[in-house]
């Protein structure tokens, strides 16, 4: 018999895959046969914000094509080093709405908890590129204060687990927190904001599905997918498992130049999401974060794209185009 203590040290298969993510620029270049001419800039950009991408996500990219829409989301490029006026370090000014460290209460009825700084993938357009988040969890020591804040406010019905990415946490950690949240009677809904089901679908394993199915809370998962090519058979399968566990599935995307800023790509994304059992929720205008200006799409073009896809798709497949404006009581529709 294997002693329990040893059994517990055995990482789940998804943890092994996560730890084997590609973080070395040279390895990415070799596995996709990319032009060597882009390498020096890539090294420079990766020094500011590290390359990180699971190997399974890289396998969905085209070899030898630096313009591949999945690759562009993770590829360190020289453009990131350009300083653009109006692009900030903390574009959302989130420090202002944080009554307890890691707890954001900006919108009525729901709070967002940033549980970890870790992600399974480093997206080049993300505001996270400016936070030297450690893997250590800042929310842990504030957990009692978090629970107290929630318990005292009956108008809060929904808790959103966010990050970084909450699904990089172990199920042991998550079940502990969810158990505490479930004990607060006025909470009805648990929402997970995660890119992990797309970039590392192996994370949707029996352990995760078991605690989700067993929870008294309504579980909503908002995945993050920007292009139809991200959804392969393994992602569809993970979505089916989540559906069977009773999860409501939504998607949020970011409108990104060179990745999905054309009507054909956006229509294909919505249709592919539906095939996977997921409805589009938000299409975000990029947060003006320094180093990501080359991804920006202006509002005129964004509007015209939404009008084009509205003319082709049923209403439920048209995402809401939004921008986050500091101080507003909800995401602002454009
Ligand atoms: C986006 C966000 C939410 C969720 O907003 P919904 O419109 O309900 O999806 C909640 N809190 C914060 C701080 C957010 O940024
Ligand atoms: S928070 Fe989301 S968008 Fe940002 S790096 Fe992590 S997975 Fe990507």
Coordinates of C-alpha atoms in Angstrom, one line a residue, residues 23 25 39-51 76 80-81 124 129:
X23 CA 8.5 29.2 -21.4
X25 CA 11.6 31.4 -26.7
X39 CA 14.2 35.9 -32.4
X40 CA 16.3 38.8 -31.0
X41 CA 13.2 41.0 -30.5
X42 CA 11.3 38.1 -29.0
X43 CA 14.0 37.6 -26.4
X44 CA 13.8 41.3 -25.5
X45 CA 10.0 41.3 -25.2
X46 CA 10.0 38.1 -23.2
X47 CA 12.3 39.7 -20.6
X48 CA 9.6 42.2 -19.9
X49 CA 6.8 39.6 -19.8
X50 CA 7.7 36.0 -19.9
X51 CA 6.6 33.6 -22.6
X76 CA 6.7 38.0 -27.7
X80 CA 5.6 45.4 -27.3
X81 CA 8.7 47.6 -26.6
X124 CA 0.6 39.4 -24.7
X129 CA 2.0 41.9 -18.1

